[in-house]
Amino acid sequence: PRFKPNNKIKSQVPVDIYAWDEDKPGALEIDLVEHNGGSSLGQFVHTLSVVDIVSGYSRRRAMLGRSQRAVFKELQVILSQWPFNPWGLHSDCGSEFLSGHLVRFCKENGLEFSRSRPYQKNDNAHVEQKNRQFVREIVGYERYDTPEEVTWLNKIYELLDTYANLFLPMRKVIFKERNGAKVKKRYDTARTPFQRLLEKDVLNDEMKSDLLKQHQTLNPLALHRKLEDLLA
């Protein structure tokens, strides 16, 4: 069963939302994707997704179950590999995120921790979009519930994260105008998350050099083939 976060923890995490035109990299949205095959009975695998809403840089980790401890552990793994220092963390109202572990971690690391309004998926729109593109469209809606499948998914994500961040261009909304029920949007030129991070100049010299080397030496077609082999 899903436990509700206690009110003391909820009171420490304000309800907020990032500005749609936020310009400072490091505003991270986090979310879980269930791999239950349509049945929530028993224990099954979840994917933790993390995305920077400004650059589009994202990473994923699979885990068995959704305990606060498991989620916090995998989030620490992802953040330890993040190429620059984030300043914010935004989640939904799930008890797996609203934990004492995460509240303390954010305070100790200078992260602004906020949560969505209840039942408002659009408050976490960037990570929801990545969930569709890089989780559902890649590994589908099957049930995964073994340690072996966790290992397999994490091998996929290791390749996928590199491929998506270094080689897959994306467009961002740069203008919004509401006219009645319609919203007119204008997008920028498509660029990869890596290109956007270079433009924003948020990478330290070591990380910039490491990512440039990967970008120059890795073959995106070979990465894609490895992905297809794993998925087959």
mmCIF file of N, CA and C in Angstrom, residues 24 96 102 111 126 175 195:
data_model
loop_
_atom_site.group_PDB
_atom_site.id
_atom_site.type_symbol
_atom_site.label_atom_id
_atom_site.label_comp_id
_atom_site.label_asym_id
_atom_site.label_seq_id
_atom_site.Cartn_x
_atom_site.Cartn_y
_atom_site.Cartn_z
ATOM 1 N N LYS A 24 17.888 29.294 -15.404
ATOM 2 C CA LYS A 24 19.092 28.891 -14.668
ATOM 3 C C LYS A 24 19.140 27.370 -14.543
ATOM 4 N N GLU A 96 7.145 8.439 -1.156
ATOM 5 C CA GLU A 96 8.490 7.951 -1.476
ATOM 6 C C GLU A 96 9.478 9.105 -1.621
ATOM 7 N N LEU A 102 15.277 12.903 2.464
ATOM 8 C CA LEU A 102 15.416 13.838 1.347
ATOM 9 C C LEU A 102 15.358 15.290 1.813
ATOM 10 N N LEU A 111 19.780 22.685 -1.630
ATOM 11 C CA LEU A 111 18.781 22.479 -2.687
ATOM 12 C C LEU A 111 17.413 22.978 -2.219
ATOM 13 N N HIS A 126 7.866 18.418 -17.330
ATOM 14 C CA HIS A 126 9.114 18.092 -18.038
ATOM 15 C C HIS A 126 9.518 16.632 -17.809
ATOM 16 N N PHE A 175 8.266 31.054 -26.072
ATOM 17 C CA PHE A 175 7.221 32.072 -26.063
ATOM 18 C C PHE A 175 5.870 31.395 -25.892
ATOM 19 N N GLN A 195 24.751 20.391 -25.676
ATOM 20 C CA GLN A 195 24.992 21.699 -26.295
ATOM 21 C C GLN A 195 24.426 22.828 -25.434
#
